[in-house]
Amino acid sequence: MRTSLFLLLVWLVLDRPGIAHAYIDPGTGSYLVQVVLSFVFGGAIALKQILQRLRLVKRSSQTKDGEDDDE
Amino acid sequence: MTTSKKIDGASFRDPSGHVFYYRGGLYRQINQEYAPHYKTLLASGLYEKLVKRGWLIPHEEVELPALKEAGVFKYIQPVRLPFISYPYEWSFTQLKEAALTTLRIQRLALRHGLTLKDASAYNLQLYRGKMTLIDTLSFEKVRPGEPWVAYRQFCQHFLAPLALMSRTDVRLQQLQSRYLDGVPLDLAARLLPFRARFNPGLLMHLFVHAKSQRYFGGKQVQVRKYQMRELALQGMIDSLYHTVSKLRWRYEQTEWGDYYTDTNYSADSRENKVTVVRSLLERVKPKTVWDLGANDGTYSQLAAEQASLTLSFDIDPVAVDKAYQTVKAAGQVNLLPLLLDVTNPTASLGWSNEERLSLQDRGPADLVMALALIHHLAISHNVPFINLARFLATLGESLIIEFVPKADSQVKRLLVSRQDIFNDYDEDSFVAAFSRYFEPVKRCPIEGSQRAIYLMKRHAAKP
């Protein structure tokens, strides 16, 4: 399952854009692209959390202007 | 069923509820089906936190006993905004702020078991100097394992236009007035330079996203089988936030960028003009002011000393963006810079042409200012004085307008490359034409120049 999703991702990246008619159900594609890419997002955030624990990266809850997103 | 309830022309798609006007007030109806989500919004503490940070418009719960309608859970009365503006009227910085605010809200919502079901740019408005979410019913309880239902809308309303403005051309923002549900991703993908693919965020959220839409469009897929872990969802929001933050717009020098250093005023003339405008403003004491052709907002600032709301309009995206950054830096809450082409103000758009209102439908203002503008309209755009007067009369009750004569070097510059066909371009003709719609109240010459500023009042009944 994961392999086919990954291969799909590779294809999606490499294939040059053609004409799309986004009025025909863009929802399915938007839903699935998130699922397909989720291993990227999950991996990135897991890595960030590890680095935070090792104190190599600042805490993510500080936004740029210092405002805290947390409680 | 009372006849005095009028549903807002933009508020009809969401079965959770809608916005309506009743006896001069603005309300939002919450239907029964939304009750569990609304209760969670309050009980989880999310509402309080969002309001405290200025990210969500506050509201009060009200009783409207005269409206006897079935299926209603509750009525709420949100704070009423003095002016509604649209994404195609915003500068780059305003749109970017709206995008980042949406993502901050979503991040915080996820921590409280809620998620945004819409990420439309029209759900945000400038309120007290900040981009604020005005759709209280945008939130719903998270369904675990589900990806972000508003992801497509976020990418189309925010990411695509910002990327196009940043990487291709700022004028592409106007696509948003044609595509009211945001720029189609396949279109954005075609318009962006090839290099944009090397940005990982744009690659994923725009290019790959667009391909995915095309590939899966219309296919029968059991999407519900595919789950997304919450950690991945948070990571995706972080990724979007990072991608949007990094989008910058480097100003090219537009013809207006250097305007105020490029004018022909001496320092004394300039000071005199400021004094004149200020004295006229003090005389009118307007509550709302629309400053047309405001450039960097220098004179809008004077208006903001008097008025509870000043709109600072200009055609140049650089000027509007600079003006907005000035406003943000100063923390001003009653001055709003917006994009406007006076020769082609946005029409009423959307469903039944009632969803997004034209400029005139959002007026009138107490006072309109048209400083250093008339020669551009009359000469560069061939608009006769009478047409100008008729148009300006639809916008506001009073008018402060500067007449710039042909002898002025700025006008001479406009005539350099064209034939002077403007036989009626003189102050007497100007006054005669405007008197059809306005009564001239005062004329103030500007020292050190041949210009004059008029204060005029619109006739009670239009001829």
Short mmCIF file of C-alpha atoms in Angstrom, two decimals:
data_model
loop_
_atom_site.label_atom_id
_atom_site.label_comp_id
_atom_site.label_asym_id
_atom_site.label_seq_id
_atom_site.Cartn_x
_atom_site.Cartn_y
_atom_site.Cartn_z
CA MET A 1 0.00 0.00 0.00
CA ARG A 2 2.65 2.46 1.08
CA THR A 3 4.79 1.54 -1.92
CA SER A 4 2.08 2.29 -4.39
CA LEU A 5 1.35 5.59 -2.69
CA PHE A 6 5.02 6.47 -2.85
CA LEU A 7 5.23 5.57 -6.52
CA LEU A 8 2.19 7.68 -7.12
CA LEU A 9 3.94 10.57 -5.43
CA VAL A 10 6.99 10.16 -7.64
CA TRP A 11 4.81 10.18 -10.71
CA LEU A 12 2.93 13.23 -9.52
CA VAL A 13 6.18 15.10 -9.05
CA LEU A 14 7.74 14.20 -12.35
CA ASP A 15 4.83 14.35 -14.75
CA ARG A 16 4.60 17.77 -16.44
CA PRO A 17 1.35 19.66 -16.00
CA GLY A 18 -1.37 19.27 -18.56
CA ILE A 19 -4.78 20.78 -18.83
CA ALA A 20 -6.87 20.13 -15.80
CA HIS A 21 -10.51 20.84 -15.38
CA ALA A 22 -10.60 21.45 -11.72
CA TYR A 23 -14.32 21.92 -11.67
CA ILE A 24 -14.72 18.17 -12.04
CA ASP A 25 -14.33 17.06 -8.46
CA PRO A 26 -11.12 18.63 -7.20
CA GLY A 27 -12.02 17.36 -3.74
CA THR A 28 -10.84 13.79 -4.16
CA GLY A 29 -7.41 14.87 -5.33
CA SER A 30 -7.05 17.35 -2.49
CA TYR A 31 -8.06 14.73 0.04
CA LEU A 32 -5.69 12.07 -1.26
CA VAL A 33 -2.67 14.29 -1.82
CA GLN A 34 -2.68 15.00 1.90
CA VAL A 35 -2.71 11.28 2.64
CA VAL A 36 0.02 10.62 0.11
CA LEU A 37 2.22 13.37 1.49
CA SER A 38 1.46 12.62 5.11
CA PHE A 39 4.57 10.54 5.56
CA VAL A 40 6.56 13.64 4.58
CA PHE A 41 4.70 15.86 7.03
CA GLY A 42 4.68 13.30 9.80
CA GLY A 43 8.36 12.62 9.31
CA ALA A 44 9.25 16.30 9.33
CA ILE A 45 7.40 17.01 12.52
CA ALA A 46 8.74 13.89 14.22
CA LEU A 47 12.24 15.01 13.30
CA LYS A 48 11.55 18.49 14.65
CA GLN A 49 10.33 17.05 17.93
CA ILE A 50 13.46 14.93 18.27
CA LEU A 51 15.63 17.95 17.60
CA GLN A 52 13.68 19.99 20.12
CA ARG A 53 14.19 17.32 22.71
CA LEU A 54 17.86 17.48 21.99
CA ARG A 55 17.49 21.25 22.30
CA LEU A 56 18.97 21.84 18.89
CA VAL A 57 15.93 23.70 17.62
CA LYS A 58 13.78 26.36 19.29
CA ARG A 59 10.35 25.41 20.60
CA SER A 60 7.84 25.44 17.75
CA SER A 61 5.12 27.09 19.80
CA GLN A 62 6.78 30.49 19.54
CA THR A 63 5.49 32.36 16.53
CA LYS A 64 7.60 34.93 14.82
CA ASP A 65 6.40 37.87 16.84
CA GLY A 66 6.92 36.03 20.08
CA GLU A 67 3.25 35.32 20.58
CA ASP A 68 2.72 31.94 22.14
CA ASP A 69 0.28 29.64 20.36
CA ASP A 70 -0.02 27.42 23.39
CA GLU A 71 -2.46 27.71 26.28
CA MET B 1 -42.69 34.30 9.59
CA THR B 2 -41.61 37.89 9.75
CA THR B 3 -40.93 39.71 6.53
CA SER B 4 -38.30 42.04 7.91
CA LYS B 5 -35.48 39.47 8.01
CA LYS B 6 -33.08 39.79 5.10
CA ILE B 7 -30.47 37.12 4.52
CA ASP B 8 -27.04 38.38 3.46
CA GLY B 9 -26.32 37.75 -0.21
CA ALA B 10 -23.09 35.93 0.54
CA SER B 11 -24.40 33.71 3.32
CA PHE B 12 -26.39 30.87 1.87
CA ARG B 13 -24.10 27.89 1.25
CA ASP B 14 -23.61 26.64 4.77
CA PRO B 15 -26.45 24.59 6.25
CA SER B 16 -25.02 25.30 9.70
CA GLY B 17 -26.50 28.76 9.62
CA HIS B 18 -26.45 32.13 7.92
CA VAL B 19 -25.97 35.83 8.43
CA PHE B 20 -29.00 38.11 8.21
CA TYR B 21 -30.16 41.65 8.81
CA TYR B 22 -33.10 42.35 11.04
CA ARG B 23 -34.37 45.70 12.20
CA GLY B 24 -31.09 47.39 11.42
CA GLY B 25 -28.95 44.82 13.20
CA LEU B 26 -26.65 42.09 11.90
CA TYR B 27 -27.14 38.58 13.27
CA ARG B 28 -26.06 35.02 12.66
CA GLN B 29 -28.48 32.15 12.90
CA ILE B 30 -27.13 28.85 14.20
CA ASN B 31 -29.11 25.82 13.14
CA GLN B 32 -29.69 22.73 15.27
CA GLU B 33 -27.31 20.58 13.27
CA TYR B 34 -24.44 22.85 14.24
CA ALA B 35 -25.25 22.89 17.95
CA PRO B 36 -22.71 20.22 19.02
CA HIS B 37 -19.90 22.04 17.22
CA TYR B 38 -20.85 25.42 18.63
CA LYS B 39 -21.02 23.99 22.13
CA THR B 40 -17.58 22.48 21.72
CA LEU B 41 -16.24 25.76 20.41
CA LEU B 42 -17.24 27.44 23.63
CA ALA B 43 -16.72 24.63 26.10
CA SER B 44 -13.23 23.79 24.89
CA GLY B 45 -12.10 27.34 25.54
CA LEU B 46 -11.14 27.87 21.92
CA TYR B 47 -13.59 30.73 21.45
CA GLU B 48 -12.15 32.65 24.38
CA LYS B 49 -8.60 32.17 23.23
CA LEU B 50 -9.32 33.19 19.66
CA VAL B 51 -11.16 36.31 20.73
CA LYS B 52 -8.45 37.22 23.19
CA ARG B 53 -5.83 37.08 20.47
CA GLY B 54 -8.00 39.12 18.12
CA TRP B 55 -8.25 36.22 15.67
CA LEU B 56 -12.02 35.75 15.82
CA ILE B 57 -14.78 38.31 15.85
CA PRO B 58 -16.56 38.33 19.23
CA HIS B 59 -20.28 37.88 19.49
CA GLU B 60 -23.14 37.90 21.97
CA GLU B 61 -25.93 35.41 22.21
CA VAL B 62 -29.31 37.04 21.75
CA GLU B 63 -32.99 36.23 21.83
CA LEU B 64 -35.12 37.17 18.87
CA PRO B 65 -38.55 36.01 19.92
CA ALA B 66 -40.36 37.64 17.03
CA LEU B 67 -38.63 35.35 14.56
CA LYS B 68 -40.38 32.05 14.88
CA GLU B 69 -38.41 29.67 12.71
CA ALA B 70 -38.01 25.94 12.88
CA GLY B 71 -34.62 24.30 13.24
CA VAL B 72 -32.93 27.21 14.91
CA PHE B 73 -30.60 26.46 17.78
CA LYS B 74 -29.53 29.97 18.65
CA TYR B 75 -29.08 33.49 17.38
CA ILE B 76 -25.85 35.36 17.91
CA GLN B 77 -24.94 38.93 17.24
CA PRO B 78 -21.35 39.41 16.12
CA VAL B 79 -19.59 42.75 16.28
CA ARG B 80 -20.54 44.64 13.16
CA LEU B 81 -17.74 45.71 10.83
CA PRO B 82 -17.87 49.25 9.43
CA PHE B 83 -16.65 48.11 6.00
CA ILE B 84 -16.26 44.84 4.15
CA SER B 85 -13.32 44.43 1.77
CA TYR B 86 -12.41 41.55 -0.53
CA PRO B 87 -9.17 39.67 -1.26
CA TYR B 88 -8.87 41.25 -4.70
CA GLU B 89 -8.73 44.64 -2.95
CA TRP B 90 -5.98 43.66 -0.54
CA SER B 91 -2.27 44.22 -0.79
CA PHE B 92 0.24 41.39 -0.66
CA THR B 93 0.93 41.93 3.02
CA GLN B 94 -2.77 41.91 3.87
CA LEU B 95 -3.36 38.66 2.00
CA LYS B 96 -0.31 37.08 3.58
CA GLU B 97 -1.46 38.14 7.04
CA ALA B 98 -4.88 36.64 6.36
CA ALA B 99 -3.23 33.37 5.29
CA LEU B 100 -1.01 33.13 8.35
CA THR B 101 -3.88 34.03 10.67
CA THR B 102 -5.96 31.23 9.14
CA LEU B 103 -3.16 28.76 9.80
CA ARG B 104 -2.63 29.99 13.35
CA ILE B 105 -6.33 29.56 14.00
CA GLN B 106 -6.26 26.05 12.56
CA ARG B 107 -3.24 25.11 14.66
CA LEU B 108 -4.92 26.30 17.83
CA ALA B 109 -8.21 24.71 16.87
CA LEU B 110 -6.59 21.29 16.43
CA ARG B 111 -5.28 21.50 19.97
CA HIS B 112 -8.87 21.88 21.13
CA GLY B 113 -10.36 19.08 19.10
CA LEU B 114 -11.75 21.39 16.44
CA THR B 115 -10.87 22.15 12.85
CA LEU B 116 -11.73 24.77 10.26
CA LYS B 117 -14.11 23.41 7.66
CA ASP B 118 -13.54 26.48 5.45
CA ALA B 119 -10.37 28.32 4.62
CA SER B 120 -11.87 30.97 2.42
CA ALA B 121 -10.18 34.34 2.17
CA TYR B 122 -13.62 35.92 2.37
CA ASN B 123 -13.94 34.66 5.93
CA LEU B 124 -11.36 37.17 7.06
CA GLN B 125 -11.73 40.90 7.40
CA LEU B 126 -9.62 43.72 8.71
CA TYR B 127 -10.98 44.60 12.09
CA ARG B 128 -9.23 47.04 14.37
CA GLY B 129 -6.07 46.81 12.36
CA LYS B 130 -5.85 43.01 12.20
CA MET B 131 -7.02 40.27 9.92
CA THR B 132 -9.80 38.56 11.86
CA LEU B 133 -11.98 35.54 11.18
CA ILE B 134 -15.58 36.59 10.93
CA ASP B 135 -17.23 33.24 10.30
CA THR B 136 -17.88 31.84 13.75
CA LEU B 137 -19.46 28.73 12.24
CA SER B 138 -16.29 27.72 10.41
CA PHE B 139 -15.33 25.34 13.18
CA GLU B 140 -16.33 21.73 13.49
CA LYS B 141 -15.30 18.87 15.71
CA VAL B 142 -12.32 16.95 14.42
CA ARG B 143 -13.02 13.57 12.89
CA PRO B 144 -9.90 11.60 13.79
CA GLY B 145 -7.96 10.25 10.86
CA GLU B 146 -9.38 12.71 8.39
CA PRO B 147 -7.14 15.08 6.44
CA TRP B 148 -7.92 18.81 6.44
CA VAL B 149 -11.19 19.32 4.59
CA ALA B 150 -10.32 23.00 3.94
CA TYR B 151 -6.89 22.26 2.46
CA ARG B 152 -7.96 22.74 -1.15
CA GLN B 153 -9.58 26.06 -0.34
CA PHE B 154 -6.56 27.29 1.58
CA CYS B 155 -4.23 26.50 -1.31
CA GLN B 156 -6.51 28.18 -3.83
CA HIS B 157 -7.50 31.25 -1.83
CA PHE B 158 -4.16 31.96 -0.23
CA LEU B 159 -1.16 29.94 -1.34
CA ALA B 160 -1.70 30.15 -5.09
CA PRO B 161 -2.34 33.92 -5.29
CA LEU B 162 0.51 34.71 -2.90
CA ALA B 163 2.89 32.50 -4.87
CA LEU B 164 1.81 34.12 -8.13
CA MET B 165 2.18 37.62 -6.72
CA SER B 166 5.57 36.80 -5.28
CA ARG B 167 7.06 34.73 -8.09
CA THR B 168 5.32 35.80 -11.27
CA ASP B 169 3.55 39.16 -11.17
CA VAL B 170 1.67 41.02 -8.47
CA ARG B 171 -1.12 41.87 -10.89
CA LEU B 172 -2.15 38.22 -11.02
CA GLN B 173 -3.95 38.82 -7.76
CA GLN B 174 -6.81 40.09 -9.88
CA LEU B 175 -7.49 36.51 -10.91
CA GLN B 176 -9.22 36.32 -7.57
CA SER B 177 -11.97 38.60 -8.77
CA ARG B 178 -12.61 36.19 -11.62
CA TYR B 179 -12.23 32.99 -9.61
CA LEU B 180 -14.18 33.60 -6.46
CA ASP B 181 -13.26 30.26 -4.96
CA GLY B 182 -9.58 30.99 -5.32
CA VAL B 183 -7.15 30.54 -8.18
CA PRO B 184 -7.39 27.06 -9.73
CA LEU B 185 -4.22 25.19 -8.87
CA ASP B 186 -3.58 23.94 -12.37
CA LEU B 187 -3.70 27.53 -13.61
CA ALA B 188 -1.31 28.66 -10.90
CA ALA B 189 1.02 25.79 -11.76
CA ARG B 190 1.14 26.87 -15.39
CA LEU B 191 1.75 30.53 -14.59
CA LEU B 192 4.49 30.05 -12.03
CA PRO B 193 8.09 29.97 -13.24
CA PHE B 194 9.67 26.54 -13.52
CA ARG B 195 12.03 27.38 -10.68
CA ALA B 196 9.12 27.51 -8.27
CA ARG B 197 9.12 23.70 -8.26
CA PHE B 198 12.41 23.79 -6.34
CA ASN B 199 10.61 25.25 -3.37
CA PRO B 200 9.51 22.14 -1.44
CA GLY B 201 6.41 23.78 -0.01
CA LEU B 202 5.19 25.05 -3.37
CA LEU B 203 6.11 21.74 -4.94
CA MET B 204 3.93 19.80 -2.54
CA HIS B 205 1.04 22.13 -1.89
CA LEU B 206 0.69 23.57 -5.38
CA PHE B 207 2.29 21.44 -8.09
CA VAL B 208 1.76 17.98 -6.69
CA HIS B 209 -1.59 19.06 -5.31
CA ALA B 210 -2.69 20.25 -8.76
CA LYS B 211 -1.59 17.00 -10.34
CA SER B 212 -3.45 15.05 -7.75
CA GLN B 213 -6.63 16.99 -8.47
CA ARG B 214 -6.30 16.25 -12.14
CA TYR B 215 -5.44 12.61 -11.68
CA PHE B 216 -8.19 11.79 -9.25
CA GLY B 217 -10.81 14.11 -10.64
CA GLY B 218 -14.01 12.18 -11.18
CA LYS B 219 -12.52 8.84 -10.24
CA GLN B 220 -14.51 6.66 -7.90
CA VAL B 221 -12.24 6.35 -4.93
CA GLN B 222 -13.20 5.24 -1.47
CA VAL B 223 -11.38 8.10 0.18
CA ARG B 224 -12.59 7.28 3.65
CA LYS B 225 -10.35 4.22 3.70
CA TYR B 226 -7.29 6.42 3.75
CA GLN B 227 -6.40 7.91 7.07
CA MET B 228 -4.07 10.68 8.07
CA ARG B 229 -2.46 10.69 11.47
CA GLU B 230 -2.89 13.76 13.62
CA LEU B 231 0.83 14.29 13.78
CA ALA B 232 0.97 14.39 10.00
CA LEU B 233 -1.91 16.88 9.96
CA GLN B 234 -0.04 19.16 12.35
CA GLY B 235 3.07 18.76 10.25
CA MET B 236 1.14 19.78 7.17
CA ILE B 237 -0.14 22.95 8.81
CA ASP B 238 3.42 23.73 9.89
CA SER B 239 4.59 23.15 6.35
CA LEU B 240 1.96 25.49 4.93
CA TYR B 241 2.85 28.11 7.53
CA HIS B 242 6.51 27.88 6.69
CA THR B 243 5.84 28.04 2.96
CA VAL B 244 3.61 31.10 3.21
CA SER B 245 5.95 32.92 5.61
CA LYS B 246 8.78 32.59 3.16
CA LEU B 247 6.85 34.15 0.28
CA ARG B 248 8.11 37.69 -0.15
CA TRP B 249 7.27 40.32 -2.63
CA ARG B 250 10.17 42.41 -3.74
CA TYR B 251 8.86 45.71 -5.01
CA GLU B 252 9.90 46.66 -8.44
CA GLN B 253 9.90 50.35 -8.94
CA THR B 254 6.45 51.19 -10.19
CA GLU B 255 5.66 54.60 -11.62
CA TRP B 256 4.06 55.56 -8.34
CA GLY B 257 6.65 54.19 -5.98
CA ASP B 258 8.56 57.45 -5.82
CA TYR B 259 5.52 59.62 -6.19
CA TYR B 260 5.90 61.87 -3.23
CA THR B 261 9.52 62.64 -3.90
CA ASP B 262 8.66 63.18 -7.53
CA THR B 263 5.95 65.77 -7.23
CA ASN B 264 6.42 69.36 -8.14
CA TYR B 265 5.54 70.79 -4.75
CA SER B 266 7.98 72.91 -2.89
CA ALA B 267 8.16 72.14 0.82
CA ASP B 268 6.07 75.22 1.58
CA SER B 269 3.35 74.28 -0.92
CA ARG B 270 3.22 70.86 0.55
CA GLU B 271 2.86 72.24 4.05
CA ASN B 272 0.17 74.62 2.89
CA LYS B 273 -1.74 71.80 1.26
CA VAL B 274 -1.63 69.83 4.49
CA THR B 275 -2.95 72.83 6.42
CA VAL B 276 -5.73 73.39 3.91
CA VAL B 277 -6.84 69.76 3.89
CA ARG B 278 -6.74 69.60 7.65
CA SER B 279 -8.85 72.72 8.03
CA LEU B 280 -11.44 71.42 5.58
CA LEU B 281 -11.58 68.10 7.42
CA GLU B 282 -12.13 69.92 10.67
CA ARG B 283 -14.94 71.81 9.06
CA VAL B 284 -16.75 68.72 7.76
CA LYS B 285 -15.98 66.43 10.70
CA PRO B 286 -16.77 63.29 8.72
CA LYS B 287 -17.22 59.92 10.36
CA THR B 288 -16.19 57.98 7.27
CA VAL B 289 -13.70 59.12 4.65
CA TRP B 290 -12.76 57.56 1.33
CA ASP B 291 -9.45 58.88 0.02
CA LEU B 292 -9.16 58.11 -3.70
CA GLY B 293 -5.73 57.94 -5.27
CA ALA B 294 -4.30 58.11 -1.78
CA ASN B 295 -0.86 56.77 -2.73
CA ASP B 296 1.09 56.21 0.50
CA GLY B 297 -1.73 57.56 2.65
CA THR B 298 -0.20 60.88 3.65
CA TYR B 299 -3.51 62.72 3.42
CA SER B 300 -5.50 59.72 4.62
CA GLN B 301 -3.59 60.12 7.85
CA LEU B 302 -5.06 63.60 8.21
CA ALA B 303 -8.52 62.19 7.65
CA ALA B 304 -7.86 59.51 10.24
CA GLU B 305 -7.38 62.25 12.82
CA GLN B 306 -11.06 63.07 12.41
CA ALA B 307 -12.90 60.04 11.11
CA SER B 308 -13.77 56.80 12.83
CA LEU B 309 -12.96 54.99 9.57
CA THR B 310 -10.75 56.13 6.71
CA LEU B 311 -10.29 54.05 3.58
CA SER B 312 -7.13 54.84 1.71
CA PHE B 313 -7.59 53.68 -1.90
CA ASP B 314 -4.96 53.49 -4.60
CA ILE B 315 -4.46 51.67 -7.89
CA ASP B 316 -0.83 50.86 -7.19
CA PRO B 317 -0.15 47.68 -5.20
CA VAL B 318 3.19 49.06 -3.99
CA ALA B 319 1.57 52.19 -2.57
CA VAL B 320 -1.17 50.20 -0.86
CA ASP B 321 1.30 47.76 0.62
CA LYS B 322 3.55 50.52 1.92
CA ALA B 323 0.56 52.33 3.36
CA TYR B 324 -0.56 49.15 5.12
CA GLN B 325 2.85 48.52 6.58
CA THR B 326 2.85 52.06 7.93
CA VAL B 327 -0.54 51.48 9.50
CA LYS B 328 0.58 48.20 11.07
CA ALA B 329 3.77 49.70 12.43
CA ALA B 330 1.81 52.53 14.01
CA GLY B 331 -0.86 50.19 15.34
CA GLN B 332 -3.62 52.26 13.76
CA VAL B 333 -7.08 50.77 13.88
CA ASN B 334 -9.16 53.27 11.95
CA LEU B 335 -7.22 53.51 8.69
CA LEU B 336 -7.54 50.86 6.00
CA PRO B 337 -5.48 50.94 2.79
CA LEU B 338 -7.07 49.08 -0.14
CA LEU B 339 -6.51 48.56 -3.84
CA LEU B 340 -8.88 50.34 -6.20
CA ASP B 341 -8.89 51.35 -9.84
CA VAL B 342 -11.20 54.34 -9.91
CA THR B 343 -11.75 53.89 -13.64
CA ASN B 344 -12.87 50.30 -13.10
CA PRO B 345 -14.08 49.78 -9.56
CA THR B 346 -15.06 46.19 -8.83
CA ALA B 347 -18.57 45.29 -9.78
CA SER B 348 -20.96 43.23 -7.73
CA LEU B 349 -19.89 39.62 -8.11
CA GLY B 350 -20.74 36.08 -7.23
CA TRP B 351 -24.03 34.28 -7.08
CA SER B 352 -26.78 36.45 -8.49
CA ASN B 353 -24.20 39.23 -8.41
CA GLU B 354 -25.07 39.70 -4.77
CA GLU B 355 -22.29 37.94 -2.92
CA ARG B 356 -19.52 40.48 -3.28
CA LEU B 357 -20.68 44.04 -3.46
CA SER B 358 -19.52 46.79 -5.75
CA LEU B 359 -17.75 49.78 -4.29
CA GLN B 360 -20.80 52.02 -4.60
CA ASP B 361 -22.96 49.47 -2.80
CA ARG B 362 -20.63 49.63 0.17
CA GLY B 363 -20.98 53.38 0.50
CA PRO B 364 -21.68 56.19 0.62
CA ALA B 365 -18.98 57.79 2.68
CA ASP B 366 -19.46 61.03 4.57
CA LEU B 367 -16.53 62.51 2.70
CA VAL B 368 -14.59 61.63 -0.44
CA MET B 369 -11.13 63.06 -1.05
CA ALA B 370 -9.78 63.36 -4.60
CA LEU B 371 -6.43 65.08 -4.23
CA ALA B 372 -4.04 65.23 -7.20
CA LEU B 373 -6.34 62.85 -9.02
CA ILE B 374 -8.54 64.75 -11.40
CA HIS B 375 -5.94 65.37 -14.09
CA HIS B 376 -5.15 61.67 -14.29
CA LEU B 377 -8.78 60.83 -14.84
CA ALA B 378 -9.62 63.73 -17.15
CA ILE B 379 -6.49 63.64 -19.26
CA SER B 380 -4.93 60.18 -19.10
CA HIS B 381 -8.32 58.51 -19.13
CA ASN B 382 -10.32 61.04 -21.16
CA VAL B 383 -13.11 61.24 -18.60
CA PRO B 384 -15.11 64.48 -18.98
CA PHE B 385 -15.70 66.56 -15.85
CA ILE B 386 -19.41 65.89 -15.86
CA ASN B 387 -18.86 62.12 -15.76
CA LEU B 388 -16.37 62.54 -12.95
CA ALA B 389 -18.82 64.63 -11.00
CA ARG B 390 -21.65 62.16 -11.47
CA PHE B 391 -19.48 59.26 -10.33
CA LEU B 392 -18.05 61.03 -7.31
CA ALA B 393 -21.56 62.04 -6.29
CA THR B 394 -22.47 58.36 -5.94
CA LEU B 395 -19.64 57.79 -3.48
CA GLY B 396 -20.04 60.40 -0.77
CA GLU B 397 -21.95 63.30 0.73
CA SER B 398 -19.08 65.78 0.73
CA LEU B 399 -16.08 66.10 -1.53
CA ILE B 400 -12.61 67.58 -1.14
CA ILE B 401 -11.16 67.83 -4.62
CA GLU B 402 -8.00 69.37 -5.99
CA PHE B 403 -8.08 71.10 -9.36
CA VAL B 404 -4.78 70.83 -11.23
CA PRO B 405 -4.54 73.26 -14.15
CA LYS B 406 -2.84 72.68 -17.50
CA ALA B 407 -0.07 75.07 -16.57
CA ASP B 408 1.00 72.69 -13.82
CA SER B 409 4.08 70.67 -14.68
CA GLN B 410 2.41 67.39 -13.71
CA VAL B 411 -0.30 67.98 -16.31
CA LYS B 412 2.25 69.06 -18.88
CA ARG B 413 3.98 65.76 -18.33
CA LEU B 414 0.80 63.87 -19.13
CA LEU B 415 0.43 65.80 -22.36
CA VAL B 416 3.99 65.27 -23.54
CA SER B 417 3.25 62.27 -25.70
CA ARG B 418 -0.26 63.03 -26.78
CA GLN B 419 -2.27 65.63 -28.56
CA ASP B 420 -3.97 68.22 -26.41
CA ILE B 421 -7.61 67.63 -27.25
CA PHE B 422 -8.77 68.92 -23.92
CA ASN B 423 -10.24 72.26 -24.83
CA ASP B 424 -12.56 72.28 -21.85
CA TYR B 425 -9.93 71.46 -19.29
CA ASP B 426 -9.98 74.63 -17.22
CA GLU B 427 -11.14 75.60 -13.77
CA ASP B 428 -14.35 77.34 -14.85
CA SER B 429 -15.53 74.32 -16.80
CA PHE B 430 -14.59 72.14 -13.87
CA VAL B 431 -16.70 74.19 -11.47
CA ALA B 432 -19.60 74.38 -13.91
CA ALA B 433 -19.67 70.61 -14.40
CA PHE B 434 -19.36 69.79 -10.72
CA SER B 435 -22.03 72.30 -9.78
CA ARG B 436 -24.53 70.04 -11.50
CA TYR B 437 -24.01 67.51 -8.71
CA PHE B 438 -22.36 69.45 -5.93
CA GLU B 439 -22.48 72.83 -4.33
CA PRO B 440 -19.03 74.36 -4.07
CA VAL B 441 -18.66 75.50 -0.48
CA LYS B 442 -15.11 76.79 -0.35
CA ARG B 443 -12.14 77.31 -2.59
CA CYS B 444 -8.60 77.29 -1.17
CA PRO B 445 -5.68 78.09 -3.46
CA ILE B 446 -2.41 76.27 -2.75
CA GLU B 447 0.44 78.65 -2.11
CA GLY B 448 3.36 78.39 -4.48
CA SER B 449 1.32 76.57 -7.13
CA GLN B 450 -1.60 77.19 -9.44
CA ARG B 451 -3.68 74.43 -7.92
CA ALA B 452 -6.76 74.92 -5.79
CA ILE B 453 -8.63 72.69 -3.40
CA TYR B 454 -12.41 72.79 -3.28
CA LEU B 455 -14.79 71.64 -0.62
CA MET B 456 -18.13 70.65 -2.13
CA LYS B 457 -21.37 69.27 -0.82
CA ARG B 458 -23.56 66.91 -2.79
CA HIS B 459 -26.95 68.25 -3.84
CA ALA B 460 -29.80 66.70 -1.90
CA ALA B 461 -31.63 65.53 -5.01
CA LYS B 462 -29.53 64.44 -7.96
CA PRO B 463 -30.50 66.22 -11.19
#
